[in-house]
Tab-separated table of C-alpha atoms in Angstrom:
chain	number	residue	atom	x	y	z
K	892	UNK	CA	13.525	8.439	9.665
K	893	UNK	CA	11.180	11.672	8.324
K	894	UNK	CA	10.210	9.792	5.288
K	895	UNK	CA	8.654	6.333	7.356
K	896	UNK	CA	6.696	9.446	9.279
K	897	UNK	CA	5.381	11.057	6.175
K	898	UNK	CA	3.900	7.878	4.847
K	899	UNK	CA	2.974	6.917	8.335
K	900	UNK	CA	0.936	10.668	7.962
K	901	UNK	CA	-0.128	9.890	5.317
K	902	UNK	CA	-1.858	6.406	5.593
K	903	UNK	CA	-3.011	7.017	9.051
K	904	UNK	CA	-5.142	10.442	7.730
K	905	UNK	CA	-6.502	8.708	4.702
K	906	UNK	CA	-7.930	5.420	7.508
K	907	UNK	CA	-8.974	7.995	10.208
K	908	UNK	CA	-10.759	10.280	7.310
K	909	UNK	CA	-12.915	7.241	5.719
K	910	UNK	CA	-16.222	6.379	6.656
K	911	UNK	CA	-16.646	2.760	7.999
K	912	UNK	CA	-13.758	3.465	10.604
K	913	UNK	CA	-16.726	5.763	12.328
K	914	UNK	CA	-19.165	2.522	11.844
K	915	UNK	CA	-16.827	0.229	13.195
K	916	UNK	CA	-16.251	1.881	16.126
K	917	UNK	CA	-20.916	3.553	16.553
K	918	UNK	CA	-21.561	-0.539	16.668
K	919	UNK	CA	-18.503	-0.791	19.201
K	920	UNK	CA	-19.797	1.166	21.075
K	921	UNK	CA	-23.844	0.426	20.566
K	922	UNK	CA	-22.268	-3.245	22.056
K	923	UNK	CA	-21.240	-1.369	25.314
K	924	UNK	CA	-24.910	0.241	25.072
K	925	UNK	CA	-25.509	-3.718	25.046
K	926	UNK	CA	-23.177	-4.565	27.639
K	927	UNK	CA	-24.974	-2.485	30.379
K	928	UNK	CA	-28.367	-3.900	29.922
K	929	UNK	CA	-27.336	-7.897	28.847
K	930	UNK	CA	-25.779	-7.634	32.489
K	931	UNK	CA	-28.415	-6.747	34.264
K	932	UNK	CA	-29.698	-10.170	33.081
K	933	UNK	CA	-26.962	-12.003	35.454
K	934	UNK	CA	-27.787	-11.894	38.792
K	935	UNK	CA	-23.790	-13.167	39.567
K	936	UNK	CA	-20.885	-13.545	37.942
K	937	UNK	CA	-21.665	-9.620	37.689
K	938	UNK	CA	-17.715	-8.389	36.890
K	939	UNK	CA	-16.883	-11.546	34.863
K	940	UNK	CA	-19.971	-11.417	32.060
K	941	UNK	CA	-19.273	-7.619	32.665
K	942	UNK	CA	-15.832	-7.957	31.714
K	943	UNK	CA	-16.228	-10.521	29.036
K	944	UNK	CA	-18.719	-8.531	27.358
K	945	UNK	CA	-16.465	-5.529	27.188
K	946	UNK	CA	-13.073	-6.789	26.310
K	947	UNK	CA	-14.621	-9.088	23.833
K	948	UNK	CA	-16.241	-6.377	22.241
K	949	UNK	CA	-12.560	-4.892	21.697
K	950	UNK	CA	-11.807	-7.365	20.167
K	951	UNK	CA	-13.698	-8.002	17.934
K	952	UNK	CA	-14.386	-4.331	16.479
K	953	UNK	CA	-10.614	-4.851	16.040
K	954	UNK	CA	-10.299	-7.721	14.772
K	955	UNK	CA	-13.663	-6.539	12.156
K	956	UNK	CA	-11.112	-3.748	11.732
K	957	UNK	CA	-7.958	-5.500	10.351
K	958	UNK	CA	-9.987	-7.761	8.363
K	959	UNK	CA	-12.749	-5.147	6.265
K	960	UNK	CA	-10.799	-2.067	7.097
K	961	UNK	CA	-7.127	-1.938	7.019
K	962	UNK	CA	-6.227	-5.349	4.636
K	963	UNK	CA	-8.897	-3.443	2.402
K	964	UNK	CA	-6.671	-0.289	2.318
K	965	UNK	CA	-3.355	-2.014	2.196
K	966	UNK	CA	-4.320	-4.301	-0.343
K	967	UNK	CA	-6.265	-0.669	-2.659
K	968	UNK	CA	-3.145	0.337	-2.568
K	969	UNK	CA	-1.292	-3.063	-4.455
K	970	UNK	CA	-4.661	-3.369	-7.066
K	971	UNK	CA	-5.015	0.196	-7.468
K	972	UNK	CA	-1.328	1.217	-8.628
K	973	UNK	CA	-1.374	3.702	-5.822
K	974	UNK	CA	1.764	2.684	-4.144
K	975	UNK	CA	2.999	3.982	-7.566
K	976	UNK	CA	3.228	7.002	-6.235
K	977	UNK	CA	4.753	6.806	-3.079
K	978	UNK	CA	7.504	3.829	-4.730
K	979	UNK	CA	8.555	6.614	-7.161
K	980	UNK	CA	9.208	8.570	-4.468
K	981	UNK	CA	13.504	8.384	-2.378
K	982	UNK	CA	11.609	5.783	-0.355
K	983	UNK	CA	12.163	1.717	-0.877
K	984	UNK	CA	10.386	-0.737	0.036
K	985	UNK	CA	11.820	-1.407	3.517
K	986	UNK	CA	10.409	2.005	4.710
K	987	UNK	CA	7.032	1.706	2.710
K	988	UNK	CA	6.615	-1.985	4.819
K	989	UNK	CA	7.294	-0.241	8.067
K	990	UNK	CA	5.506	3.242	7.218
K	991	UNK	CA	2.608	1.265	6.511
K	992	UNK	CA	2.124	-0.869	9.394
K	993	UNK	CA	3.055	2.308	11.528
K	994	UNK	CA	0.137	4.089	9.787
K	995	UNK	CA	-2.253	1.221	10.408
K	996	UNK	CA	-1.017	0.574	14.002
K	997	UNK	CA	-1.424	4.049	15.295
K	998	UNK	CA	-5.172	3.907	14.237
K	999	UNK	CA	-5.336	0.728	15.721
K	1000	UNK	CA	-3.948	2.367	18.930
K	1001	UNK	CA	-6.572	5.774	18.803
K	1002	UNK	CA	-9.476	2.869	18.389
K	1003	UNK	CA	-8.054	0.805	21.539
K	1004	UNK	CA	-7.683	3.314	24.154
K	1005	UNK	CA	-11.241	4.610	22.632
K	1006	UNK	CA	-12.923	2.133	23.064
K	1007	UNK	CA	-10.823	0.691	26.388
K	1008	UNK	CA	-12.155	4.103	27.908
K	1009	UNK	CA	-15.959	2.622	26.784
K	1010	UNK	CA	-15.994	-0.472	27.188
K	1011	UNK	CA	-13.850	0.945	31.317
K	1012	UNK	CA	-17.121	2.152	31.721
K	1013	UNK	CA	-19.572	-0.349	30.101
K	1014	UNK	CA	-17.429	-1.871	33.033
K	1015	UNK	CA	-18.041	0.570	36.160
K	1016	UNK	CA	-22.066	0.988	35.022
K	1017	UNK	CA	-22.883	-2.485	35.200
K	1018	UNK	CA	-21.306	-3.227	38.549
K	1019	UNK	CA	-22.523	0.377	39.310
K	1020	UNK	CA	-26.567	-0.512	38.862
K	1021	UNK	CA	-25.640	-3.533	40.669
K	1022	UNK	CA	-24.139	-3.031	43.390
K	1023	UNK	CA	-20.436	-2.576	43.997
K	1024	UNK	CA	-20.335	-5.288	47.529
K	1025	UNK	CA	-22.353	-7.778	44.934
K	1026	UNK	CA	-18.784	-8.324	42.934
K	1027	UNK	CA	-15.682	-10.226	43.011
K	1028	UNK	CA	-12.503	-9.493	43.960
K	1029	UNK	CA	-12.071	-6.733	41.014
K	1030	UNK	CA	-8.653	-4.387	39.763
K	1031	UNK	CA	-8.900	-1.693	37.811
K	1032	UNK	CA	-4.865	-2.593	36.309
K	1033	UNK	CA	-5.443	-5.773	35.345
K	1034	UNK	CA	-8.484	-4.000	33.130
K	1035	UNK	CA	-6.147	-2.061	31.425
K	1036	UNK	CA	-3.108	-4.431	31.971
K	1037	UNK	CA	-5.934	-6.986	29.838
K	1038	UNK	CA	-6.535	-4.047	26.265
K	1039	UNK	CA	-3.511	-3.481	26.502
K	1040	UNK	CA	-2.787	-7.665	25.397
K	1041	UNK	CA	-5.586	-7.024	23.916
K	1042	UNK	CA	-4.323	-4.391	21.427
K	1043	UNK	CA	-0.399	-6.219	20.904
K	1044	UNK	CA	-2.841	-9.370	19.795
K	1045	UNK	CA	-4.218	-7.524	17.570
K	1046	UNK	CA	-1.323	-5.312	16.161
K	1047	UNK	CA	0.254	-9.311	15.462
K	1048	UNK	CA	-2.723	-10.227	13.677
K	1049	UNK	CA	-2.059	-6.955	11.568
K	1050	UNK	CA	1.456	-8.290	10.559
K	1051	UNK	CA	-0.089	-10.879	9.401
K	1052	UNK	CA	-2.461	-9.706	7.288
K	1053	UNK	CA	0.464	-7.359	5.897
K	1054	UNK	CA	2.731	-10.409	4.877
K	1055	UNK	CA	-0.634	-12.081	3.673
K	1056	UNK	CA	-1.334	-9.039	1.737
K	1057	UNK	CA	2.312	-9.258	0.248
K	1058	UNK	CA	2.468	-12.636	-0.335
K	1059	UNK	CA	-1.070	-12.762	-2.333
K	1060	UNK	CA	-1.608	-9.189	-2.897
K	1061	UNK	CA	-5.388	-9.949	-3.173
K	1062	UNK	CA	-8.404	-8.765	-0.710
K	1063	UNK	CA	-10.282	-11.542	-0.097
K	1064	UNK	CA	-7.677	-14.033	-0.730
K	1065	UNK	CA	-5.402	-11.983	2.313
K	1066	UNK	CA	-8.986	-12.008	3.969
K	1067	UNK	CA	-9.582	-15.262	3.840
K	1068	UNK	CA	-5.826	-16.556	5.098
K	1069	UNK	CA	-5.976	-13.344	8.110
K	1070	UNK	CA	-9.309	-15.653	9.014
K	1071	UNK	CA	-7.422	-18.268	9.001
K	1072	UNK	CA	-4.822	-17.461	10.958
K	1073	UNK	CA	-6.856	-16.296	13.815
K	1074	UNK	CA	-8.424	-19.128	14.382
K	1075	UNK	CA	-5.847	-21.244	14.473
K	1076	UNK	CA	-4.482	-18.593	16.798
K	1077	UNK	CA	-6.683	-18.420	18.827
K	1078	UNK	CA	-7.165	-23.020	19.188
K	1079	UNK	CA	-4.073	-24.484	18.875
K	1080	UNK	CA	-2.787	-24.989	22.637
K	1081	UNK	CA	-6.197	-25.415	23.744
K	1082	UNK	CA	-6.243	-28.208	21.104
K	1083	UNK	CA	-2.323	-29.484	21.828
K	1084	UNK	CA	-3.009	-29.011	25.800
K	1085	UNK	CA	-6.099	-31.307	25.532
K	1086	UNK	CA	-4.593	-33.982	23.783
K	1087	UNK	CA	-1.305	-33.600	25.596
K	1088	UNK	CA	-2.932	-33.603	28.991
K	1089	UNK	CA	-5.981	-36.297	27.881
K	1090	UNK	CA	-2.591	-38.528	26.505
K	1091	UNK	CA	-5.462	-38.700	23.290
K	1092	UNK	CA	-1.984	-40.118	20.864
K	1093	UNK	CA	0.867	-41.494	21.746
K	1094	UNK	CA	3.190	-38.680	21.892
K	1095	UNK	CA	5.222	-39.518	19.186
K	1096	UNK	CA	2.412	-39.003	16.308
K	1097	UNK	CA	2.893	-37.748	13.628
K	1098	UNK	CA	-0.397	-35.528	14.244
K	1099	UNK	CA	0.944	-34.505	17.418
K	1100	UNK	CA	4.756	-34.053	15.684
K	1101	UNK	CA	2.659	-31.581	12.371
K	1102	UNK	CA	0.556	-29.452	15.538
K	1103	UNK	CA	3.293	-28.775	17.263
K	1104	UNK	CA	5.390	-27.534	14.408
K	1105	UNK	CA	1.837	-25.383	13.408
K	1106	UNK	CA	2.666	-24.526	17.182
K	1107	UNK	CA	5.005	-22.407	16.272
K	1108	UNK	CA	4.344	-20.760	13.667
K	1109	UNK	CA	1.174	-19.776	13.043
K	1110	UNK	CA	0.502	-16.397	16.401
K	1111	UNK	CA	-0.868	-18.590	20.217
K	1112	UNK	CA	-3.332	-15.551	20.495
K	1113	UNK	CA	-4.791	-17.230	23.316
K	1114	UNK	CA	-1.445	-16.527	25.489
K	1115	UNK	CA	-2.459	-12.619	24.959
K	1116	UNK	CA	-6.146	-13.570	27.005
K	1117	UNK	CA	-6.140	-12.015	30.523
K	1118	UNK	CA	-9.745	-11.791	30.531
K	1119	UNK	CA	-10.171	-14.773	32.766
K	1120	UNK	CA	-7.863	-13.595	34.953
K	1121	UNK	CA	-9.058	-10.412	35.160
K	1122	UNK	CA	-12.384	-11.218	35.532
K	1123	UNK	CA	-11.823	-13.835	38.727
K	1124	UNK	CA	-9.223	-11.177	40.037
K	1125	UNK	CA	-7.514	-14.092	39.564
K	1126	UNK	CA	-3.668	-12.141	40.144
K	1127	UNK	CA	-0.862	-12.095	36.552
K	1128	UNK	CA	2.469	-13.522	37.072
K	1129	UNK	CA	4.872	-10.442	35.701
K	1130	UNK	CA	6.694	-12.652	33.978
K	1131	UNK	CA	4.170	-14.217	31.932
K	1132	UNK	CA	3.427	-10.488	31.072
K	1133	UNK	CA	6.715	-10.036	30.296
K	1134	UNK	CA	7.493	-13.042	28.343
K	1135	UNK	CA	3.925	-12.671	26.483
K	1136	UNK	CA	4.883	-9.095	25.485
K	1137	UNK	CA	7.937	-10.929	24.033
K	1138	UNK	CA	6.447	-12.615	21.666
K	1139	UNK	CA	4.180	-10.526	20.658
K	1140	UNK	CA	6.350	-8.177	19.722
K	1141	UNK	CA	9.187	-10.811	18.303
K	1142	UNK	CA	6.293	-11.950	16.295
K	1143	UNK	CA	5.585	-8.772	15.094
K	1144	UNK	CA	8.721	-8.597	13.760
K	1145	UNK	CA	8.928	-11.698	12.318
K	1146	UNK	CA	6.036	-10.945	10.757
K	1147	UNK	CA	7.743	-7.520	9.229
K	1148	UNK	CA	10.639	-9.359	8.002
K	1149	UNK	CA	9.384	-11.732	5.676
K	1150	UNK	CA	5.951	-9.155	4.859
K	1151	UNK	CA	9.190	-7.111	3.376
K	1152	UNK	CA	10.894	-10.609	1.693
K	1153	UNK	CA	8.340	-10.721	-0.337
K	1154	UNK	CA	8.195	-7.851	-1.196
K	1155	UNK	CA	11.081	-6.844	-2.288
K	1156	UNK	CA	10.479	-9.506	-4.887
K	1157	UNK	CA	6.956	-8.497	-5.999
K	1158	UNK	CA	6.600	-7.519	-9.682
K	1159	UNK	CA	4.401	-4.737	-9.239
B	460	UNK	CA	19.822	10.306	-19.559
B	461	UNK	CA	17.860	7.294	-19.732
B	462	UNK	CA	19.631	4.542	-21.681
B	463	UNK	CA	17.558	0.894	-22.357
B	464	UNK	CA	20.848	-2.380	-23.165
B	465	UNK	CA	19.140	-5.323	-23.858
B	466	UNK	CA	16.635	-5.096	-22.195
B	467	UNK	CA	14.868	-8.271	-21.733
B	468	UNK	CA	11.155	-9.472	-19.911
B	469	UNK	CA	9.220	-13.162	-19.439
B	470	UNK	CA	6.443	-13.357	-17.752
B	471	UNK	CA	5.917	-16.535	-16.216
B	472	UNK	CA	2.502	-17.595	-15.420
B	473	UNK	CA	1.287	-19.931	-12.414
B	474	UNK	CA	2.002	-23.927	-14.453
B	475	UNK	CA	5.134	-21.550	-15.599
B	476	UNK	CA	4.133	-21.008	-19.303
B	477	UNK	CA	6.396	-18.110	-20.435
B	478	UNK	CA	4.992	-14.634	-21.961
B	479	UNK	CA	8.000	-12.736	-23.520
B	480	UNK	CA	7.266	-8.621	-23.249
B	481	UNK	CA	10.181	-7.771	-24.497
B	482	UNK	CA	12.230	-7.925	-26.720
B	483	UNK	CA	15.972	-7.402	-27.220
B	484	UNK	CA	14.509	-3.114	-26.447
B	485	UNK	CA	18.110	-0.389	-26.708
B	486	UNK	CA	18.216	2.905	-27.000
B	487	UNK	CA	18.515	6.767	-25.496
B	488	UNK	CA	16.852	9.244	-24.528
B	489	UNK	CA	20.247	13.082	-24.712
B	490	UNK	CA	19.333	15.663	-22.236
B	491	UNK	CA	17.140	18.331	-22.362
B	492	UNK	CA	15.734	15.886	-24.979
B	493	UNK	CA	11.221	15.279	-25.328
B	494	UNK	CA	10.747	11.478	-26.375
B	495	UNK	CA	7.474	10.522	-27.533
B	496	UNK	CA	6.854	6.563	-26.953
B	497	UNK	CA	4.163	4.989	-29.396
B	498	UNK	CA	3.063	1.575	-29.424
B	499	UNK	CA	-0.694	-0.329	-30.202
B	500	UNK	CA	-2.282	-1.722	-27.008
B	501	UNK	CA	-0.317	-4.319	-25.617
B	502	UNK	CA	3.118	-4.040	-27.377
B	503	UNK	CA	4.954	-3.343	-23.970
B	504	UNK	CA	5.309	0.950	-23.270
B	505	UNK	CA	3.404	0.366	-19.259
B	506	UNK	CA	5.602	-2.839	-19.020
B	507	UNK	CA	9.230	-0.289	-20.417
B	508	UNK	CA	8.720	2.052	-17.566
B	509	UNK	CA	7.655	0.180	-15.315
B	510	UNK	CA	10.960	-2.375	-15.895
B	511	UNK	CA	12.736	1.657	-15.854
B	512	UNK	CA	11.285	2.570	-11.833
B	513	UNK	CA	11.673	-0.674	-10.613
B	514	UNK	CA	8.092	-1.160	-9.977
B	515	UNK	CA	9.140	-4.306	-12.006
B	516	UNK	CA	12.448	-6.554	-12.667
B	517	UNK	CA	14.136	-7.017	-16.452
B	518	UNK	CA	14.895	-10.372	-17.072
B	519	UNK	CA	17.780	-9.136	-18.834
B	520	UNK	CA	19.846	-6.195	-19.915
B	521	UNK	CA	20.336	-2.624	-18.231
B	522	UNK	CA	18.664	0.291	-17.551
B	523	UNK	CA	20.442	3.599	-16.775
B	524	UNK	CA	19.148	7.476	-15.224
B	525	UNK	CA	21.960	9.083	-16.152
B	526	UNK	CA	24.568	6.186	-14.864
B	527	UNK	CA	23.077	4.970	-11.569
B	528	UNK	CA	21.522	1.521	-12.684
B	529	UNK	CA	17.962	0.621	-12.358
B	530	UNK	CA	17.563	-1.942	-9.116
B	531	UNK	CA	20.683	-1.339	-8.300
B	532	UNK	CA	20.970	2.937	-7.408
B	533	UNK	CA	18.428	6.033	-6.111
B	534	UNK	CA	17.593	7.392	-9.181
B	535	UNK	CA	14.247	8.305	-6.994
B	536	UNK	CA	14.935	11.568	-6.879
B	537	UNK	CA	15.818	13.252	-10.411
B	538	UNK	CA	12.828	12.021	-11.523
B	539	UNK	CA	9.315	13.129	-12.308
B	540	UNK	CA	6.485	10.239	-12.750
B	541	UNK	CA	3.167	9.710	-13.811
B	542	UNK	CA	1.236	7.172	-13.669
B	543	UNK	CA	-1.184	5.606	-17.068
B	544	UNK	CA	-4.381	6.418	-14.453
B	545	UNK	CA	-2.795	7.955	-11.035
B	546	UNK	CA	-4.666	7.028	-8.159
B	547	UNK	CA	-4.614	8.567	-4.912
B	548	UNK	CA	-5.165	8.216	-1.694
B	549	UNK	CA	-8.843	9.137	-1.799
B	550	UNK	CA	-9.794	10.755	1.283
B	551	UNK	CA	-6.639	13.482	0.887
B	552	UNK	CA	-7.290	16.718	-0.214
B	553	UNK	CA	-5.080	18.174	-3.277
B	554	UNK	CA	-2.545	20.101	-1.227
B	555	UNK	CA	-2.171	17.259	1.539
B	556	UNK	CA	-0.878	14.922	-1.853
B	557	UNK	CA	1.850	17.756	-3.214
B	558	UNK	CA	2.332	18.686	0.466
B	559	UNK	CA	3.639	14.239	0.642
B	560	UNK	CA	5.472	14.534	-3.185
B	561	UNK	CA	7.522	17.709	-2.113
B	562	UNK	CA	8.124	16.616	1.786
B	563	UNK	CA	9.084	12.753	0.166
B	564	UNK	CA	11.794	15.044	-2.359
B	565	UNK	CA	13.015	16.979	0.553
B	566	UNK	CA	12.079	20.353	-0.581
B	567	UNK	CA	11.498	22.971	2.225
B	568	UNK	CA	8.362	23.658	3.851
B	569	UNK	CA	9.079	27.178	3.745
B	570	UNK	CA	9.219	26.739	-0.698
B	571	UNK	CA	6.911	23.379	-0.013
B	572	UNK	CA	3.378	25.175	0.813
B	573	UNK	CA	4.470	27.469	-2.004
B	574	UNK	CA	5.400	25.286	-5.148
B	575	UNK	CA	2.677	23.832	-4.145
B	576	UNK	CA	0.077	26.504	-4.448
B	577	UNK	CA	2.015	27.393	-7.826
B	578	UNK	CA	1.615	24.181	-9.378
B	579	UNK	CA	-2.136	23.709	-8.398
B	580	UNK	CA	-3.025	26.887	-10.219
B	581	UNK	CA	-0.135	26.038	-13.038
B	582	UNK	CA	-2.703	23.233	-13.529
B	583	UNK	CA	-5.663	24.673	-12.993
B	584	UNK	CA	-6.669	23.490	-9.767
B	585	UNK	CA	-5.693	26.293	-7.305
B	586	UNK	CA	-9.640	26.431	-6.134
B	587	UNK	CA	-9.099	22.253	-5.407
B	588	UNK	CA	-6.686	22.528	-3.344
B	589	UNK	CA	-8.458	22.183	-0.140
B	590	UNK	CA	-10.946	19.797	-1.841
B	591	UNK	CA	-10.941	15.824	-0.807
B	592	UNK	CA	-9.087	13.940	-4.115
B	593	UNK	CA	-12.414	11.516	-4.361
B	594	UNK	CA	-14.532	14.634	-5.195
B	595	UNK	CA	-12.302	14.675	-8.122
B	596	UNK	CA	-13.224	14.197	-11.753
B	597	UNK	CA	-10.917	11.344	-13.506
B	598	UNK	CA	-9.446	14.253	-15.849
B	599	UNK	CA	-8.709	16.884	-12.212
B	600	UNK	CA	-6.478	13.842	-11.275
B	601	UNK	CA	-4.808	13.754	-14.207
B	602	UNK	CA	-3.973	16.983	-13.194
B	603	UNK	CA	-2.643	15.840	-9.545
B	604	UNK	CA	-0.305	13.845	-10.699
B	605	UNK	CA	1.328	16.006	-13.176
B	606	UNK	CA	1.213	18.710	-10.832
B	607	UNK	CA	3.064	15.173	-7.654
B	608	UNK	CA	5.546	14.724	-10.590
B	609	UNK	CA	6.606	18.703	-11.065
B	610	UNK	CA	6.842	19.598	-7.629
B	611	UNK	CA	10.364	19.213	-6.923
B	612	UNK	CA	11.539	20.398	-9.828
B	613	UNK	CA	13.373	17.155	-11.667
B	614	UNK	CA	15.335	16.702	-14.720
B	615	UNK	CA	13.528	13.885	-15.978
B	616	UNK	CA	9.739	12.826	-16.177
B	617	UNK	CA	8.520	9.984	-16.922
B	618	UNK	CA	4.770	10.489	-17.750
B	619	UNK	CA	2.848	7.001	-18.765
B	620	UNK	CA	0.068	8.220	-21.280
B	621	UNK	CA	0.013	12.267	-20.134
B	622	UNK	CA	-2.866	12.862	-22.523
B	623	UNK	CA	-5.553	9.639	-22.105
B	624	UNK	CA	-9.369	10.890	-19.602
B	625	UNK	CA	-8.613	14.241	-20.824
B	626	UNK	CA	-10.652	16.851	-22.906
B	627	UNK	CA	-8.707	19.313	-25.249
B	628	UNK	CA	-8.638	21.455	-23.009
B	629	UNK	CA	-6.864	19.697	-20.168
B	630	UNK	CA	-4.984	18.204	-23.048
B	631	UNK	CA	-3.592	21.872	-24.414
B	632	UNK	CA	-2.963	22.452	-21.468
B	633	UNK	CA	-0.220	19.615	-20.427
B	634	UNK	CA	1.055	20.248	-24.300
B	635	UNK	CA	1.769	23.353	-23.098
B	636	UNK	CA	3.064	22.329	-19.691
B	637	UNK	CA	5.268	19.694	-21.682
B	638	UNK	CA	6.431	22.120	-24.133
B	639	UNK	CA	7.777	24.259	-21.196
B	640	UNK	CA	9.666	21.785	-19.819
B	641	UNK	CA	11.384	21.396	-23.175
B	642	UNK	CA	12.192	25.834	-23.067
B	643	UNK	CA	13.768	24.575	-19.952
B	644	UNK	CA	16.166	22.189	-20.851
B	645	UNK	CA	13.935	19.470	-18.696
B	646	UNK	CA	14.517	15.414	-20.469
B	647	UNK	CA	10.749	14.634	-20.957
B	648	UNK	CA	10.055	10.407	-21.873
B	649	UNK	CA	6.012	10.129	-22.450
B	650	UNK	CA	4.083	7.617	-24.306
B	651	UNK	CA	0.718	8.174	-26.014
B	652	UNK	CA	-1.053	7.555	-28.100
B	653	UNK	CA	-2.593	10.588	-29.506
B	654	UNK	CA	-0.279	10.610	-33.199
B	655	UNK	CA	-0.793	13.929	-33.002
B	656	UNK	CA	0.662	14.755	-29.864
B	657	UNK	CA	3.403	12.808	-30.719
B	658	UNK	CA	4.044	14.947	-33.237
B	659	UNK	CA	3.591	18.474	-31.798
B	660	UNK	CA	5.611	18.448	-28.915
B	661	UNK	CA	8.748	15.510	-30.148
B	662	UNK	CA	11.995	15.758	-30.967
B	663	UNK	CA	12.458	11.683	-31.549
B	664	UNK	CA	10.508	9.038	-31.123
B	665	UNK	CA	10.368	4.930	-30.207
B	666	UNK	CA	7.960	2.758	-31.921
B	667	UNK	CA	7.198	0.183	-30.046
B	668	UNK	CA	5.598	-3.742	-31.314
B	669	UNK	CA	4.807	-6.275	-30.350
B	670	UNK	CA	7.872	-5.986	-27.056
B	671	UNK	CA	9.786	-4.518	-30.498
B	672	UNK	CA	11.396	-2.564	-31.063
B	673	UNK	CA	10.691	-1.094	-34.697
B	674	UNK	CA	11.535	2.406	-35.311
B	675	UNK	CA	14.109	4.905	-33.042
B	676	UNK	CA	14.337	7.872	-34.507
B	677	UNK	CA	12.961	11.838	-35.269
B	678	UNK	CA	9.953	12.489	-36.336
B	679	UNK	CA	11.217	14.254	-39.797
B	680	UNK	CA	12.712	10.654	-40.744
B	681	UNK	CA	9.394	8.750	-40.311
B	682	UNK	CA	7.028	11.382	-42.225
B	683	UNK	CA	9.398	11.046	-44.799
B	684	UNK	CA	7.376	10.031	-48.307
B	685	UNK	CA	3.870	9.925	-45.348
B	686	UNK	CA	1.595	12.733	-45.500
B	687	UNK	CA	2.067	12.438	-40.929
B	688	UNK	CA	2.844	9.958	-38.503
B	689	UNK	CA	-0.287	8.563	-38.391
B	690	UNK	CA	0.142	7.167	-41.904
B	691	UNK	CA	3.614	6.044	-41.258
B	692	UNK	CA	3.046	4.529	-37.905
B	693	UNK	CA	-0.243	2.633	-40.152
B	694	UNK	CA	2.422	0.985	-42.456
B	695	UNK	CA	5.140	0.432	-40.376
B	696	UNK	CA	2.021	-1.710	-38.113
B	697	UNK	CA	1.599	-3.071	-40.447
B	698	UNK	CA	4.851	-4.042	-41.929
B	699	UNK	CA	5.803	-5.908	-38.333
B	700	UNK	CA	1.978	-7.321	-38.477
B	701	UNK	CA	2.724	-9.798	-41.942
B	702	UNK	CA	5.981	-10.467	-40.671
């Protein structure tokens, strides 16, 4: 446990001193500023616009953190062989994967806390400038719940990024595969629903079966999206919260197990 | 102390073409010995060291470090390793890196910081302990890599090209460090291209060419009839190329 903490700590510290991290956070702050200006242009659905923009900024910044920062950090270990200095110590490959994920996830978690607070401030300011009487019913607890699930979806993406790095060892290829997984994961549920509800295809058609299979392999990232419910002040079913959290944690667990499986067979 | 038994390694490309890189390598390094591993570029020296450290797996054969089988037993606590071109987390300081190295090797906090300061000072990096590694020169990184292998005072040192990237002063420093390890009865297994260093430091050497071990034995034996190790080394490689 001590060793897991040590590698996670140096990964975290190395990331924290990286200038790119502050560039990404600065960009997010600018976007939150834009949220206030942008929402001011609306005369109705202010809450929806402010919440949508605020949560999307967190998602966008988190994805940039994963694609251009975390993947870079992970593949540098393989390409520049920094990994030799870790694995030549009494640290196993399993510990390395868990440490790496823990260290990078801590960066994502802290960024999400900072961005979540900034987003809340930008939403509050946007609403306050228009007057609280003009907004739809809005619950802050649901807003922070949406931020929490946004973070969980980023942690799922982080686990997938780690898996792709372990499979390919190559930064660009891993980023490309991760991006592909993200787009499929975001849209799979919608496409499947459209095809099934409109009876566009025979339920026994091969393409429907392939879609069913793909929906089990790719992460259903739209399940973590509570933006619409929060923006419209809708109730969120507690069982859905629990199932979604379990789904996210299980998906991360599977990705980490697969990463360990591939990493153990990898020639470094 | 270190034993290689009939080690073979073949790499496979995506098209399933095979590239044999090591053929039937068998030799041993005795306790307290300094063993130099020589060979031209691409001979397979680094591959053999990677197999010894379990970074890659041998296609066949067995390797042991103090009777611990590589790939089955944990041996990392016994060794200090320097990669050919050491790369670090560049946003950490030298002291933080050494602290990590010591802590992972179960060193106690009370002795660790003192040992880290002394090791840095021994490698003329005392002034740079609190500097971020990204500000280090190539030679400083090489010396920090040596410091990482020394910090926990292991029994066995595996050094891949320890003199590369160092100026004459740096080479003299590392030569002195290796000689100190020899005096203290440590086992050192290192690869190098610099034959004068090999001649100065090693009890025994191994010469590898195109993945085949051409010679293992003492430095004195190989220079019999020749002027120096360099001439003997070149002659041996040329004879092998003609075959």
